[in-house]
mmCIF file of C-alpha atoms in Angstrom:
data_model
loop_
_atom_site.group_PDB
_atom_site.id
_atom_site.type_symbol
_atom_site.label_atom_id
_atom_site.label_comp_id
_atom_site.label_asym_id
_atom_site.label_seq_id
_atom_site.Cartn_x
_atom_site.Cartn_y
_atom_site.Cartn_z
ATOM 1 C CA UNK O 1 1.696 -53.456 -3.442
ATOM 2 C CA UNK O 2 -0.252 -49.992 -2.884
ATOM 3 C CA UNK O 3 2.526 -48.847 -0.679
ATOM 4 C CA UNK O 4 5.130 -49.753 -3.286
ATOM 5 C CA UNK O 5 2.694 -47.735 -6.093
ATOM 6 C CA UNK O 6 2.280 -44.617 -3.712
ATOM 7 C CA UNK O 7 6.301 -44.948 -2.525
ATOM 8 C CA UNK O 8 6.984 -44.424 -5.962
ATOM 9 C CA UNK O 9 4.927 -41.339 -6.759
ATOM 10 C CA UNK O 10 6.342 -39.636 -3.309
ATOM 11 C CA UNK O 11 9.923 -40.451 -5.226
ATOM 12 C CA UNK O 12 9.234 -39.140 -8.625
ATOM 13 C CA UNK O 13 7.453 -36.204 -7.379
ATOM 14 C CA UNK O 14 10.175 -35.545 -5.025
ATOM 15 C CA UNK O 15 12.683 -35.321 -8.208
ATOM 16 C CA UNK O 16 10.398 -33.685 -9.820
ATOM 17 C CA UNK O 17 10.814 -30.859 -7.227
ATOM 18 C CA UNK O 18 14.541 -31.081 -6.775
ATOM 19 C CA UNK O 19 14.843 -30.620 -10.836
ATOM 20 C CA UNK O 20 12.578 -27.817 -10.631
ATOM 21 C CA UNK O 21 14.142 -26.299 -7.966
ATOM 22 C CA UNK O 22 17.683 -26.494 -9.304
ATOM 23 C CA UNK O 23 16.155 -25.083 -13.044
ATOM 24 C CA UNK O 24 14.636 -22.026 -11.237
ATOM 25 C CA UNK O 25 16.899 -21.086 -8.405
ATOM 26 C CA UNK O 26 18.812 -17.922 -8.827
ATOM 27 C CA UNK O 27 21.626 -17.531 -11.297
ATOM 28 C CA UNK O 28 21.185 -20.919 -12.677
ATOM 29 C CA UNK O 29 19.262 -21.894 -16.122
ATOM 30 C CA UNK O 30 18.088 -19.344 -19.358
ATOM 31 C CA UNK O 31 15.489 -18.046 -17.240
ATOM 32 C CA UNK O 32 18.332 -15.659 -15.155
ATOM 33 C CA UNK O 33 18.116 -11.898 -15.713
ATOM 34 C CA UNK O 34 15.214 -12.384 -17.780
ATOM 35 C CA UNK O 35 11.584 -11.396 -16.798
ATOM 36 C CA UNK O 36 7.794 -11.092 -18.611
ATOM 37 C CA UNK O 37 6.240 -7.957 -19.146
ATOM 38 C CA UNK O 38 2.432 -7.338 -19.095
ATOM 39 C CA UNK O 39 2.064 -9.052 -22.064
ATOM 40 C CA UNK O 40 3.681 -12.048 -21.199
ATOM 41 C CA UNK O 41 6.473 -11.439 -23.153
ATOM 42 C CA UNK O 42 10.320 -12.248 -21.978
ATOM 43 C CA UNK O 43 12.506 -9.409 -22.231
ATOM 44 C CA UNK O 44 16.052 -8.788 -20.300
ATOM 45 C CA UNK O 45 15.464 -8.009 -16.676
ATOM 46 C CA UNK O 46 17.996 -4.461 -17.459
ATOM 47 C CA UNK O 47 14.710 -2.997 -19.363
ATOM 48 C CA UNK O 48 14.817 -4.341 -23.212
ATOM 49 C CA UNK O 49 11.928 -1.669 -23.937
ATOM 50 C CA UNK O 50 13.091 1.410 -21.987
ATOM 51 C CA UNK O 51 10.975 4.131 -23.994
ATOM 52 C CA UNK O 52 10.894 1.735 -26.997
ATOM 53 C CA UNK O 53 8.094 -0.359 -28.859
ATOM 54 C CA UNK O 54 7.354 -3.811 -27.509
ATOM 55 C CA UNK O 55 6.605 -6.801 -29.745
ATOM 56 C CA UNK O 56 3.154 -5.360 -31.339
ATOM 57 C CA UNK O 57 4.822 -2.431 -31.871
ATOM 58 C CA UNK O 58 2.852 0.177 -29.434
ATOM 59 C CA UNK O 59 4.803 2.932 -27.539
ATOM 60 C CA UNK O 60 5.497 1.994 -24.046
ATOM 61 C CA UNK O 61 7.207 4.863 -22.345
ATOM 62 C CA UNK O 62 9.618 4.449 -19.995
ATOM 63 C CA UNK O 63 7.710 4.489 -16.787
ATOM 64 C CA UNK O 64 9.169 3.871 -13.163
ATOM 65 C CA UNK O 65 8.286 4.830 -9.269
ATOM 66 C CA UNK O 66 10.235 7.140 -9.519
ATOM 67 C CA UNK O 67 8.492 9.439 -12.181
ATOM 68 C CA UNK O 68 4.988 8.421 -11.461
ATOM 69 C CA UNK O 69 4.796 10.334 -8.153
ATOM 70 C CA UNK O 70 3.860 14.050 -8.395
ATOM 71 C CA UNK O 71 6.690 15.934 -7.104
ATOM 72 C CA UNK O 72 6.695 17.918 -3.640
ATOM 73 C CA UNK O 73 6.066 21.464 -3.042
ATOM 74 C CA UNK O 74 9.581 21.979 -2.191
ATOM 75 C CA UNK O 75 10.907 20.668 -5.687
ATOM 76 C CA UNK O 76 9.890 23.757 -6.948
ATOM 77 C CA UNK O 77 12.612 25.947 -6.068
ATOM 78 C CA UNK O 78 16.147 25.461 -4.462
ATOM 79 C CA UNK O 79 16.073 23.148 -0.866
ATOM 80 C CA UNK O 80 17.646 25.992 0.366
ATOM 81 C CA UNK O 81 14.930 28.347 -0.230
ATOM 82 C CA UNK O 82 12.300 26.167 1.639
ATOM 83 C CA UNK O 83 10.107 27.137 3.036
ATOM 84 C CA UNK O 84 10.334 31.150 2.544
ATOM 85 C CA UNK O 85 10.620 30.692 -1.258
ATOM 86 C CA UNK O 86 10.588 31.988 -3.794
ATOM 87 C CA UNK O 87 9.639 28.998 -6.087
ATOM 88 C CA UNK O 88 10.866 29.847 -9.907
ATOM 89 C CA UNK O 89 9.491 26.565 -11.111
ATOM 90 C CA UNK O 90 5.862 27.266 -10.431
ATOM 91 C CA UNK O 91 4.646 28.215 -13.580
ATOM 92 C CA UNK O 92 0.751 28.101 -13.071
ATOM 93 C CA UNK O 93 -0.773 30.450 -10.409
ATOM 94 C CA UNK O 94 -2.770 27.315 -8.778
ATOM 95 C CA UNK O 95 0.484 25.440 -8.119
ATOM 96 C CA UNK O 96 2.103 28.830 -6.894
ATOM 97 C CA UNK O 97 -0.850 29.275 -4.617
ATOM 98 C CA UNK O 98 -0.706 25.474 -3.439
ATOM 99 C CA UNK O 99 3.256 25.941 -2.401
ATOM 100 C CA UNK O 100 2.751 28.795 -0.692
ATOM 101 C CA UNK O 101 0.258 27.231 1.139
ATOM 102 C CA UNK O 102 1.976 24.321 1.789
ATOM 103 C CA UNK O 103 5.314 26.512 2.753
ATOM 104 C CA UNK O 104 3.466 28.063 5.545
ATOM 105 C CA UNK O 105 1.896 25.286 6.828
ATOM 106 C CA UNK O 106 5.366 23.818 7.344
ATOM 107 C CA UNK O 107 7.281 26.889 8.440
ATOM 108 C CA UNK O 108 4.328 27.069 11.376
ATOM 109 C CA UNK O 109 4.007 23.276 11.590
ATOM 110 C CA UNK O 110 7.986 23.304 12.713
ATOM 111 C CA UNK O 111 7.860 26.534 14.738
ATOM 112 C CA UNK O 112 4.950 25.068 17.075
ATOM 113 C CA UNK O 113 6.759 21.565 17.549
ATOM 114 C CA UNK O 114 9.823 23.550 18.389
ATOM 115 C CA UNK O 115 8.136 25.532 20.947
ATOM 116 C CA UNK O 116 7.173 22.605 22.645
ATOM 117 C CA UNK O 117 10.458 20.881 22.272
ATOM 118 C CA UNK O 118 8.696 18.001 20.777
ATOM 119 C CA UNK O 119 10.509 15.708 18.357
ATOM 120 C CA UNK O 120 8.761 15.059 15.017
ATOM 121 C CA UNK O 121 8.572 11.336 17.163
ATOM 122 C CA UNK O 122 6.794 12.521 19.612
ATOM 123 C CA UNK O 123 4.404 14.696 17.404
ATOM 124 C CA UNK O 124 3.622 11.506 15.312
ATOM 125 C CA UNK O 125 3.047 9.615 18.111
ATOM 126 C CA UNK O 126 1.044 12.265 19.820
ATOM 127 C CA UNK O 127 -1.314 12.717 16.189
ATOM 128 C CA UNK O 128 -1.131 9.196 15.275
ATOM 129 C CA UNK O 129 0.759 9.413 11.904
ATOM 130 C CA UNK O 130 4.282 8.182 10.883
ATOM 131 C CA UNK O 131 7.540 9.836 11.311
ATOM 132 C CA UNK O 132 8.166 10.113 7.853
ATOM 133 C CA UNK O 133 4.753 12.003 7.527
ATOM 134 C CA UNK O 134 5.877 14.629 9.739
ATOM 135 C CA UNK O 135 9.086 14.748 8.206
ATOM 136 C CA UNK O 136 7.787 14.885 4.530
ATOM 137 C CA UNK O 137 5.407 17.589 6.076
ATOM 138 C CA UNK O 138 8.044 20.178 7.117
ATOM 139 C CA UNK O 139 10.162 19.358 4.679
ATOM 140 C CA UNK O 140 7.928 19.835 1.399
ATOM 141 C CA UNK O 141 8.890 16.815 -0.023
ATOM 142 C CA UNK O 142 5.417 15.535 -0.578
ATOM 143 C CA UNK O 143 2.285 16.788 -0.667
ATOM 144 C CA UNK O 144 0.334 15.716 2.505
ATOM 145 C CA UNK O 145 -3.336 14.860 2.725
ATOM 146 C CA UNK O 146 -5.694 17.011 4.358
ATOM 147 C CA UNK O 147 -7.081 14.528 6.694
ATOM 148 C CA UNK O 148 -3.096 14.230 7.930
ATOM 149 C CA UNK O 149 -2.876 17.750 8.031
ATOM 150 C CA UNK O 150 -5.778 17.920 10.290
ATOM 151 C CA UNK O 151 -4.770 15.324 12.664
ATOM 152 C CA UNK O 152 -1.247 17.158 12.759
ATOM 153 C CA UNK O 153 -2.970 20.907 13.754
ATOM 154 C CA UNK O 154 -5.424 19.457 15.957
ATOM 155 C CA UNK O 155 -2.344 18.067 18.314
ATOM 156 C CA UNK O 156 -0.161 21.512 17.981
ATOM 157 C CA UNK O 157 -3.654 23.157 18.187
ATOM 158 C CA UNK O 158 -3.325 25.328 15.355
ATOM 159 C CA UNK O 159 -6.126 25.889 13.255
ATOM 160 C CA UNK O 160 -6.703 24.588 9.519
ATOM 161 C CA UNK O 161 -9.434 26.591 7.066
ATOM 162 C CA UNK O 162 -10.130 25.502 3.371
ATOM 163 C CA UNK O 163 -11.023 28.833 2.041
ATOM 164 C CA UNK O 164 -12.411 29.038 -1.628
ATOM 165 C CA UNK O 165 -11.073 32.352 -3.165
ATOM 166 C CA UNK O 166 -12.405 33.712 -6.588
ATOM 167 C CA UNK O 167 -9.747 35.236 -8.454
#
C-alpha cells in the first residue's frame, strides 16, 4: 500500500513537470516575448518602456551596455587620426590631456612590440593580460587600467610615470 501511495506522487509530480515544461518552453504559452522588469512588472521583451514611464509613472531612460560604458580615447576624433590626433571632440582640457596621454602610450606601446616582432599574442602572454587588452590598448578603444598598463611596460621595458602637473 505505501508503494502504491508513493508510486502515485512520483506520477503526478512527473506530470506536473511535463505540463510545466511544455507551458514554459520557448515559443509556446502567453509568457513568449514577454519579460519582468525590476519591478516585477511584465512588459514586451522588444522594450515596452524604451525612454518612457513605467507603471508608477517615474522616468526610466533608455539605458543599455552599450551606452553605459565610457567611450575610448580614440572615439574622440576620426579612427583614422589615431593615434597622432588631433581629437576635435575633446572639449575639456583634462580629457584632451588624458587622450594625448593615452595616444602616446599606444603609438610607443605598438612601436616597441614591432621592434621585437612580437604579436600582440605573444605580448599578452609574455605580461599576463588578454589579447583583447592589448588590442583595446593600441587601438584606443578603451581606456586601460593603470595596473594593465604597468604590467604591459614592464615586459616591453618602457617606463610608466604618473606625474601631477599644476596648471
Amino acid at each position: 500500500m505505501q508503494a502504491d501511495a508513493t508510486d502515485k506522487g512520483e506520477a503526478s509530480f512527473r506530470v506536473r513537470a511535463v505540463r510545466l515544461s511544455r507551458k514554459y518552453r520557448a515559443g509556446a504559452g502567453p509568457k513568449f516575448g514577454r519579460r519582468r522588469d525590476a519591478f516585477g512588472c511584465r512588459q514586451a521583451a522588444c522594450g515596452a518602456l524604451q525612454g518612457k514611464s513605467d507603471v508608477w509613472g517615474a522616468y526610466r531612460p533608455d539605458v543599455s551596455s552599450s551606452n553605459r560604458r565610457r567611450p575610448g580615447p580614440a572615439t574622440y576624433g576620426p579612427a583614422a587620426n589615431w593615434p597622432e590626433g588631433p581629437f576635435p571632440a575633446a572639449k575639456d582640457p583634462a580629457t584632451l590631456l588624458a587622450i594625448q596621454t593615452a595616444a602616446e602610450v599606444a603609438t610607443a606601446v605598438r612601436v616597441e612590440r614591432a621592434a621585437r616582432f612580437w604579436s600582440q599574442e605573444k605580448l599578452a602572454d609574455e605580461a599576463k593580460v588578454s589579447r583583447t587588452t592589448v588590442t583595446r590598448l593600441e587601438a584606443g578603444s578603451g581606456w586601460v587600467d593603470f595596473q594593465v598598463l604597468v604590467r604591459v611596460a614592464n615586459v616591453l621595458e618602457l617606463k610608466v610615470a604618473l606625474v601631477p602637473l599644476r596648471q
